[in-house]
Tab-separated table of C-alpha atoms and ligand atoms in Angstrom:
chain	number	residue	atom	x	y	z
A	1	UNK	CA	-27.116	-16.570	18.414
A	2	UNK	CA	-28.420	-13.433	20.050
A	3	UNK	CA	-30.382	-10.968	17.981
A	4	UNK	CA	-28.051	-8.163	18.996
A	5	UNK	CA	-26.760	-6.050	16.140
A	6	UNK	CA	-23.372	-4.333	16.267
A	7	UNK	CA	-22.189	-1.841	13.695
A	8	UNK	CA	-19.101	-2.810	11.705
A	9	UNK	CA	-18.072	0.853	11.694
A	10	UNK	CA	-17.453	0.575	15.444
A	11	UNK	CA	-14.913	-2.196	14.942
A	12	UNK	CA	-13.313	-0.643	11.871
A	13	UNK	CA	-11.566	-2.598	9.143
A	14	UNK	CA	-8.659	-3.738	11.294
A	15	UNK	CA	-10.909	-4.630	14.238
A	16	UNK	CA	-13.063	-6.759	11.972
A	17	UNK	CA	-10.030	-8.592	10.563
A	18	UNK	CA	-8.752	-9.258	14.099
A	19	UNK	CA	-12.162	-10.607	15.078
A	20	UNK	CA	-12.099	-13.020	12.115
A	21	UNK	CA	-8.492	-13.972	12.853
A	22	UNK	CA	-9.340	-14.971	16.442
A	23	UNK	CA	-11.862	-17.554	15.235
A	24	UNK	CA	-9.286	-19.541	13.267
A	25	UNK	CA	-6.086	-21.371	14.074
A	26	UNK	CA	-3.573	-22.771	11.618
A	27	UNK	CA	-3.686	-26.578	11.671
A	28	UNK	CA	-1.468	-27.588	8.796
A	29	UNK	CA	2.290	-27.637	9.319
A	30	UNK	CA	2.737	-26.053	5.886
A	31	UNK	CA	0.755	-22.930	6.940
A	32	UNK	CA	3.680	-20.990	8.394
A	33	UNK	CA	2.024	-17.562	8.660
A	34	UNK	CA	-1.654	-16.791	8.220
A	35	UNK	CA	-3.712	-13.648	8.672
A	36	UNK	CA	-1.894	-10.523	9.785
A	37	UNK	CA	0.936	-9.765	7.399
A	38	UNK	CA	1.098	-8.487	3.813
A	39	UNK	CA	0.991	-12.055	2.532
A	40	UNK	CA	0.543	-15.540	3.957
A	41	UNK	CA	3.637	-17.753	4.049
A	42	UNK	CA	3.282	-21.373	2.966
A	43	UNK	CA	6.072	-23.893	3.224
A	44	UNK	CA	6.784	-25.429	-0.199
A	45	UNK	CA	9.919	-27.528	-0.294
A	46	UNK	CA	13.074	-25.456	-0.072
A	47	UNK	CA	11.268	-22.173	-0.681
A	48	UNK	CA	8.198	-20.546	0.746
A	49	UNK	CA	5.172	-19.545	-1.236
A	50	UNK	CA	3.763	-16.100	-0.499
A	51	UNK	CA	0.046	-15.598	-1.092
A	52	UNK	CA	-2.009	-12.438	-0.984
A	53	UNK	CA	-5.253	-11.077	-2.393
A	54	UNK	CA	-6.755	-7.631	-2.963
A	55	UNK	CA	-10.169	-6.588	-4.192
A	56	UNK	CA	-11.060	-3.345	-5.946
A	57	UNK	CA	-14.720	-2.321	-5.945
A	58	UNK	CA	-16.225	0.317	-8.237
A	59	UNK	CA	-17.511	3.295	-6.284
A	60	UNK	CA	-15.282	2.447	-3.295
A	61	UNK	CA	-11.762	2.036	-4.671
A	62	UNK	CA	-12.191	3.563	-8.095
A	63	UNK	CA	-14.473	5.856	-10.047
A	64	UNK	CA	-14.671	4.994	-13.740
A	65	UNK	CA	-15.450	8.598	-14.664
A	66	UNK	CA	-11.758	9.405	-14.182
A	67	UNK	CA	-10.087	5.994	-14.072
A	68	UNK	CA	-9.133	4.579	-17.483
A	69	UNK	CA	-9.851	0.821	-17.486
A	70	UNK	CA	-6.331	0.091	-18.683
A	71	UNK	CA	-4.850	1.843	-15.666
A	72	UNK	CA	-7.305	0.088	-13.383
A	73	UNK	CA	-6.133	-3.281	-14.669
A	74	UNK	CA	-2.509	-2.270	-14.186
A	75	UNK	CA	-3.118	-0.976	-10.669
A	76	UNK	CA	-5.053	-4.073	-9.591
A	77	UNK	CA	-1.965	-6.176	-10.426
A	78	UNK	CA	0.570	-3.684	-9.018
A	79	UNK	CA	-1.080	-3.512	-5.578
A	80	UNK	CA	-0.923	-7.292	-5.304
A	81	UNK	CA	2.697	-7.495	-6.448
A	82	UNK	CA	3.419	-4.811	-3.850
A	83	UNK	CA	2.198	-7.070	-1.019
A	84	UNK	CA	4.656	-9.770	-2.130
A	85	UNK	CA	7.472	-7.196	-2.332
A	86	UNK	CA	6.502	-6.162	1.212
A	87	UNK	CA	7.480	-9.669	2.363
A	88	UNK	CA	10.821	-9.251	0.547
A	89	UNK	CA	9.640	-11.733	-2.072
A	90	UNK	CA	9.124	-11.851	-5.817
A	91	UNK	CA	5.655	-12.264	-7.350
A	92	UNK	CA	5.335	-15.006	-9.950
A	93	UNK	CA	1.670	-15.701	-10.760
A	94	UNK	CA	-1.700	-13.976	-10.485
A	95	UNK	CA	-5.306	-15.161	-10.556
A	96	UNK	CA	-7.853	-12.573	-11.675
A	97	UNK	CA	-11.558	-12.641	-10.829
A	98	UNK	CA	-14.020	-10.125	-12.190
A	99	UNK	CA	-17.698	-9.409	-11.586
A	100	UNK	CA	-19.349	-7.232	-14.226
A	101	UNK	CA	-22.700	-6.081	-15.514
A	102	UNK	CA	-23.972	-5.576	-19.072
A	103	UNK	CA	-22.889	-1.936	-18.709
A	104	UNK	CA	-19.493	-3.177	-19.862
A	105	UNK	CA	-18.710	-4.027	-23.488
A	106	UNK	CA	-16.300	-6.679	-24.723
A	107	UNK	CA	-13.979	-3.841	-25.779
A	108	UNK	CA	-14.051	-2.385	-22.272
A	109	UNK	CA	-12.967	-5.714	-20.807
A	110	UNK	CA	-10.268	-5.963	-23.499
A	111	UNK	CA	-8.967	-2.602	-22.298
A	112	UNK	CA	-8.987	-3.725	-18.664
A	113	UNK	CA	-7.014	-6.822	-19.612
A	114	UNK	CA	-4.567	-4.789	-21.706
A	115	UNK	CA	-3.634	-3.053	-18.448
A	116	UNK	CA	-3.420	-6.368	-16.603
A	117	UNK	CA	-1.159	-7.666	-19.380
A	118	UNK	CA	1.116	-4.616	-19.284
A	119	UNK	CA	1.573	-5.159	-15.531
A	120	UNK	CA	2.207	-8.894	-16.038
A	121	UNK	CA	4.943	-8.034	-18.517
A	122	UNK	CA	6.456	-5.342	-16.333
A	123	UNK	CA	6.534	-7.426	-13.135
A	124	UNK	CA	7.185	-10.686	-14.988
A	125	UNK	CA	4.175	-12.468	-13.532
A	126	UNK	CA	1.950	-14.968	-15.329
A	127	UNK	CA	-1.819	-14.832	-15.342
A	128	UNK	CA	-2.758	-18.436	-14.532
A	129	UNK	CA	-6.498	-18.383	-13.861
A	130	UNK	CA	-9.463	-16.581	-12.412
A	131	UNK	CA	-13.224	-16.423	-12.340
A	132	UNK	CA	-15.813	-14.437	-14.274
A	133	UNK	CA	-19.243	-13.653	-12.941
A	134	UNK	CA	-22.041	-11.098	-13.177
A	135	UNK	CA	-22.677	-8.182	-10.914
A	136	UNK	CA	-25.891	-6.195	-10.586
A	137	UNK	CA	-24.198	-2.924	-11.456
A	138	UNK	CA	-20.617	-2.136	-10.522
A	139	UNK	CA	-17.312	-3.668	-11.522
A	140	UNK	CA	-15.361	-5.722	-9.006
A	141	UNK	CA	-11.815	-6.952	-9.612
A	142	UNK	CA	-10.255	-9.369	-7.198
A	143	UNK	CA	-6.679	-10.472	-7.763
A	144	UNK	CA	-4.711	-13.076	-5.877
A	145	UNK	CA	-0.982	-13.277	-6.231
A	146	UNK	CA	1.537	-16.033	-5.625
A	147	UNK	CA	5.129	-15.199	-4.883
A	148	UNK	CA	8.238	-16.910	-3.672
A	149	UNK	CA	11.098	-16.302	-1.270
A	150	UNK	CA	13.577	-18.372	0.660
A	151	UNK	CA	12.515	-18.576	4.276
A	152	UNK	CA	15.508	-16.672	5.711
A	153	UNK	CA	14.813	-13.731	3.414
A	154	UNK	CA	11.174	-13.190	4.351
A	155	UNK	CA	10.551	-9.887	6.134
A	156	UNK	CA	7.557	-9.849	8.468
A	157	UNK	CA	5.811	-6.915	10.095
A	158	UNK	CA	6.952	-8.337	13.420
A	159	UNK	CA	10.736	-8.254	13.066
A	160	UNK	CA	11.680	-4.648	13.901
A	161	UNK	CA	14.301	-4.408	16.668
A	162	UNK	CA	15.225	-1.624	19.062
A	163	UNK	CA	17.719	0.808	17.451
A	164	UNK	CA	16.873	-0.328	13.905
A	165	UNK	CA	16.761	2.433	11.311
A	166	UNK	CA	13.368	3.074	9.714
A	167	UNK	CA	13.539	3.427	5.919
A	168	UNK	CA	10.956	4.383	3.333
A	169	UNK	CA	11.250	4.379	-0.460
A	170	UNK	CA	10.191	6.994	-3.007
A	171	UNK	CA	7.963	9.835	-1.883
A	172	UNK	CA	4.687	9.937	0.007
A	173	UNK	CA	1.343	11.693	-0.258
A	174	UNK	CA	1.390	12.130	-4.049
A	175	UNK	CA	-1.233	9.440	-4.751
A	176	UNK	CA	-3.649	11.011	-2.275
A	177	UNK	CA	-3.122	14.460	-3.798
A	178	UNK	CA	-3.572	12.976	-7.281
A	179	UNK	CA	-6.967	11.746	-6.113
A	180	UNK	CA	-7.866	15.215	-4.811
A	181	UNK	CA	-7.001	16.667	-8.227
A	182	UNK	CA	-9.129	14.056	-10.046
A	183	UNK	CA	-12.104	14.592	-7.723
A	184	UNK	CA	-11.862	18.368	-8.170
A	185	UNK	CA	-11.642	18.104	-11.958
A	186	UNK	CA	-14.652	15.778	-11.982
A	187	UNK	CA	-16.688	18.342	-10.015
A	188	UNK	CA	-15.611	21.152	-12.325
A	189	UNK	CA	-16.563	19.014	-15.321
A	190	UNK	CA	-19.977	18.092	-13.896
A	191	UNK	CA	-20.738	21.763	-13.326
A	192	UNK	CA	-19.530	22.817	-16.732
A	193	UNK	CA	-18.932	20.022	-19.279
A	194	UNK	CA	-17.368	22.522	-21.736
A	195	UNK	CA	-14.401	23.003	-19.399
A	196	UNK	CA	-11.357	20.962	-20.312
A	197	UNK	CA	-9.665	19.332	-17.334
A	198	UNK	CA	-6.392	21.051	-16.479
A	199	UNK	CA	-4.212	18.323	-15.095
A	200	UNK	CA	-0.879	18.858	-16.880
A	201	UNK	CA	0.728	20.433	-13.829
A	202	UNK	CA	-0.504	17.516	-11.744
A	203	UNK	CA	0.549	14.772	-14.126
A	204	UNK	CA	2.937	13.175	-11.628
A	205	UNK	CA	0.335	13.152	-8.849
A	206	UNK	CA	-2.453	11.789	-11.035
A	207	UNK	CA	-0.062	9.128	-12.340
A	208	UNK	CA	0.774	8.093	-8.779
A	209	UNK	CA	-2.941	7.653	-8.070
A	210	UNK	CA	-3.973	5.924	-11.290
A	211	UNK	CA	-0.902	3.875	-12.096
A	212	UNK	CA	1.105	3.044	-8.968
A	213	UNK	CA	4.162	0.821	-9.218
A	214	UNK	CA	5.127	-2.018	-6.883
A	215	UNK	CA	8.696	-1.610	-5.594
A	216	UNK	CA	10.022	-4.995	-6.657
A	217	UNK	CA	13.130	-3.085	-7.764
A	218	UNK	CA	13.902	-2.358	-4.101
A	219	UNK	CA	13.686	-6.071	-3.232
A	220	UNK	CA	16.381	-6.723	-5.849
A	221	UNK	CA	18.469	-3.705	-4.758
A	222	UNK	CA	18.434	-4.831	-1.111
A	223	UNK	CA	19.373	-8.338	-2.134
A	224	UNK	CA	22.267	-7.023	-4.198
A	225	UNK	CA	23.449	-4.833	-1.312
A	226	UNK	CA	23.152	-7.870	1.000
A	227	UNK	CA	20.773	-6.063	3.296
A	228	UNK	CA	17.919	-8.036	4.827
A	229	UNK	CA	15.183	-5.822	6.276
A	230	UNK	CA	14.278	-6.864	9.811
A	231	UNK	CA	10.658	-5.887	9.133
A	232	UNK	CA	8.775	-4.633	6.096
A	233	UNK	CA	5.295	-3.490	5.003
A	234	UNK	CA	4.007	-1.644	1.964
A	235	UNK	CA	2.442	1.793	2.301
A	236	UNK	CA	-1.132	1.217	1.193
A	237	UNK	CA	-3.038	2.987	3.974
A	238	UNK	CA	-0.569	5.789	4.778
A	239	UNK	CA	2.813	5.959	6.493
A	240	UNK	CA	1.378	6.530	9.981
A	241	UNK	CA	-0.975	3.567	9.774
A	242	UNK	CA	1.825	1.290	8.511
A	243	UNK	CA	4.164	2.490	11.272
A	244	UNK	CA	1.501	1.475	13.786
A	245	UNK	CA	1.317	-1.994	12.212
A	246	UNK	CA	5.108	-2.363	12.493
A	247	UNK	CA	5.077	-1.057	16.049
A	248	UNK	CA	2.233	-3.292	17.181
A	249	UNK	CA	3.490	-6.441	15.486
A	250	UNK	CA	7.106	-5.918	16.546
A	251	UNK	CA	6.268	-4.756	20.104
A	252	UNK	CA	8.414	-1.664	19.733
A	253	UNK	CA	7.924	2.083	19.325
A	254	UNK	CA	8.930	4.340	16.432
A	255	UNK	CA	10.385	7.851	16.287
A	256	UNK	CA	10.136	9.676	12.977
A	257	UNK	CA	11.694	13.024	12.032
A	258	UNK	CA	9.174	15.192	10.186
A	259	UNK	CA	11.794	16.762	7.899
A	260	UNK	CA	12.957	13.319	6.770
A	261	UNK	CA	9.567	12.244	5.411
A	262	UNK	CA	10.007	12.359	1.620
A	263	UNK	CA	7.504	14.629	-0.128
A	264	UNK	CA	7.711	15.519	-3.826
A	265	UNK	CA	7.852	19.248	-4.633
A	266	UNK	CA	4.660	19.223	-6.739
A	267	UNK	CA	2.897	17.233	-4.003
A	268	UNK	CA	4.011	19.847	-1.480
A	269	UNK	CA	2.748	22.754	-3.606
A	270	UNK	CA	-0.523	21.007	-4.424
A	271	UNK	CA	-1.217	20.253	-0.772
A	272	UNK	CA	-0.842	23.960	0.010
A	273	UNK	CA	-3.112	24.805	-2.939
A	274	UNK	CA	-5.764	22.459	-1.502
A	275	UNK	CA	-5.264	23.998	1.955
A	276	UNK	CA	-3.939	20.692	3.243
A	277	UNK	CA	-0.857	20.109	5.344
A	278	UNK	CA	1.746	18.374	3.110
A	279	UNK	CA	3.042	16.303	6.030
A	280	UNK	CA	-0.466	15.110	6.924
A	281	UNK	CA	-0.940	14.050	3.288
A	282	UNK	CA	2.321	12.084	3.448
A	283	UNK	CA	1.471	10.504	6.811
A	284	UNK	CA	-2.167	9.662	6.209
A	285	UNK	CA	-2.739	9.852	2.460
A	286	UNK	CA	-2.252	6.239	1.463
A	287	UNK	CA	-2.028	4.364	-1.846
A	288	UNK	CA	1.620	5.266	-2.391
A	289	UNK	CA	2.645	1.582	-2.491
A	290	UNK	CA	6.155	2.457	-1.378
A	291	UNK	CA	8.023	0.108	0.980
A	292	UNK	CA	8.519	0.893	4.656
A	293	UNK	CA	11.187	-1.223	6.322
A	294	UNK	CA	13.652	-1.428	9.170
A	295	UNK	CA	17.319	-2.385	9.039
A	296	UNK	CA	19.964	-2.879	11.715
A	297	UNK	CA	21.934	0.341	12.271
A	298	UNK	CA	25.167	-1.232	11.093
A	299	UNK	CA	23.622	-2.089	7.711
A	300	UNK	CA	22.751	1.515	6.884
A	301	UNK	CA	26.177	2.116	5.373
A	302	UNK	CA	25.460	-0.430	2.618
A	303	UNK	CA	22.455	1.476	1.242
A	304	UNK	CA	23.207	5.025	2.329
A	305	UNK	CA	23.771	6.167	-1.256
A	306	UNK	CA	20.634	4.563	-2.681
A	307	UNK	CA	18.829	7.473	-4.382
A	308	UNK	CA	15.357	6.228	-3.505
A	309	UNK	CA	15.705	4.988	0.071
A	310	UNK	CA	15.182	7.544	2.854
A	311	UNK	CA	16.101	7.096	6.508
A	312	UNK	CA	13.242	8.658	8.430
A	313	UNK	CA	13.713	7.608	12.029
A	314	UNK	CA	14.493	4.756	14.375
A	315	UNK	CA	12.963	2.034	16.514
A	316	UNK	CA	12.957	2.251	20.312
A	317	UNK	CA	11.718	0.131	23.208
A	318	UNK	CA	8.620	2.088	24.297
A	319	UNK	CA	5.917	0.373	22.303
A	320	UNK	CA	3.275	2.851	23.416
A	321	UNK	CA	5.326	5.740	22.043
A	322	UNK	CA	4.998	6.292	18.306
A	323	UNK	CA	6.033	9.853	17.781
A	324	UNK	CA	7.009	12.475	15.276
A	325	UNK	CA	9.916	14.757	16.127
A	326	UNK	CA	9.491	18.183	14.539
A	327	UNK	CA	12.308	20.339	13.228
A	328	UNK	CA	11.849	22.595	16.261
A	329	UNK	CA	12.398	19.569	18.502
A	330	UNK	CA	8.781	19.095	19.582
A	331	UNK	CA	7.566	15.547	20.091
A	332	UNK	CA	4.095	14.895	18.687
A	333	UNK	CA	2.210	11.569	18.945
A	334	UNK	CA	1.662	9.968	15.523
A	335	UNK	CA	-1.977	9.684	14.498
A	336	UNK	CA	-2.973	6.714	12.388
A	337	UNK	CA	-6.062	7.122	10.314
A	338	UNK	CA	-5.696	4.952	7.253
A	339	UNK	CA	-8.331	4.519	4.622
A	340	UNK	CA	-11.226	2.949	6.406
A	341	UNK	CA	-13.630	2.210	3.593
A	342	UNK	CA	-16.080	0.593	5.976
A	343	UNK	CA	-16.728	3.986	7.536
A	344	UNK	CA	-18.112	5.373	4.308
B	1	ADP	P1	-2.864	-5.162	3.017
B	1	ADP	O1	-3.188	-3.733	3.306
B	1	ADP	O2	-1.415	-5.481	3.092
B	1	ADP	O3	-3.509	-5.694	1.750
B	1	ADP	P2	-4.979	-5.887	4.780
B	1	ADP	O4	-5.021	-4.777	5.764
B	1	ADP	O5	-5.965	-5.917	3.662
B	1	ADP	O6	-3.498	-6.013	4.209
B	1	ADP	O7	-5.100	-7.260	5.531
B	1	ADP	C1	-4.316	-7.541	6.673
B	1	ADP	C2	-4.298	-9.036	6.893
B	1	ADP	O8	-5.624	-9.537	7.123
B	1	ADP	C3	-3.768	-9.840	5.712
B	1	ADP	O9	-3.010	-10.912	6.245
B	1	ADP	C4	-5.026	-10.360	5.037
B	1	ADP	O10	-4.788	-11.583	4.350
B	1	ADP	C5	-5.972	-10.578	6.214
B	1	ADP	N1	-7.397	-10.417	5.854
B	1	ADP	C6	-8.021	-9.306	5.403
B	1	ADP	N2	-9.342	-9.511	5.238
B	1	ADP	C7	-9.573	-10.798	5.601
B	1	ADP	C8	-10.736	-11.620	5.660
B	1	ADP	N3	-11.942	-11.148	5.301
B	1	ADP	N4	-10.603	-12.897	6.081
B	1	ADP	C9	-9.391	-13.372	6.430
B	1	ADP	N5	-8.256	-12.655	6.415
B	1	ADP	C10	-8.325	-11.379	6.003
B	2	MG	MG1	0.278	-4.599	2.327
């Protein structure tokens, strides 16, 4: 070992994961897919098991001064279920590990678990285990999820084909703007504790930030319509960042039309109020937990009337060309700058 010291911030989150990935190879025949997708794929008889994990750290991923513990519990489950949905699979079990300090009361943990339970009921997943340990100050919640899919149905980040249509569900940027509202209200409150927070107008945005939903419904809708996505990923870091993952893993390029990117009206107005570009919020905001997927062009007909699926662009063969086409016809390179917590 040399005594050289390199900064993690220079590698970034994705660089660090790649570095770890390079040190390991899959040895067991049952390990079908390892690091690099939304979930690992494990052969298990006729089906495949899908496995993923996500950790939420106080002060990094959430701030308890504006995050109700019940919502935190719900969100911690939803973001895991979302990674299984992103493989076109259905989540079935979760394992929940928590680290906490004596700052937290029994009642507080009850509230956290009430949220976890509500999510378990909503997504029909069972809590089957976990681990409980102490932490010196902050709260850490780490959830692992097990899901299932038949092998032919699994959608990887690597399957996008030239001429495929790029689809995204719901609307984008609202969760990021919800966070901006919460941060602003916290600052106002700290300056003047008599002031009541005024978040009614922003209820939708704040809800998208505090209580996101996994789009398992879309997995069922696609199945019913007999459409198998060629590639899929969930939008956790922002549309642009996820498009880069699809592009890189599928060895293709993407072209997106800026006026097709779905943005909610309140999100649009709030972005302007915060002097932010609504499109930039949608492209780089993150935490929307919508699904981004590609389908063969001839399958589009089958889902063209789905109220919550938007066709935002198409796949082409120039893998170094991920671009946004503006309404005026200008072609602008997409910029990926997902949440990079390691930079903070
Ligand atoms: P997502 O945003 O879908 O949760 P991540 O960006 O967190 O995915 O992770 C990308 C891939 O890297 C996943 O396959 C994940 O399992 C893997 N991964 C992330 N961190 C580590 C780590 N410390 N060690 C091994 N694999 C990791
Ligand atoms: Mg994911």
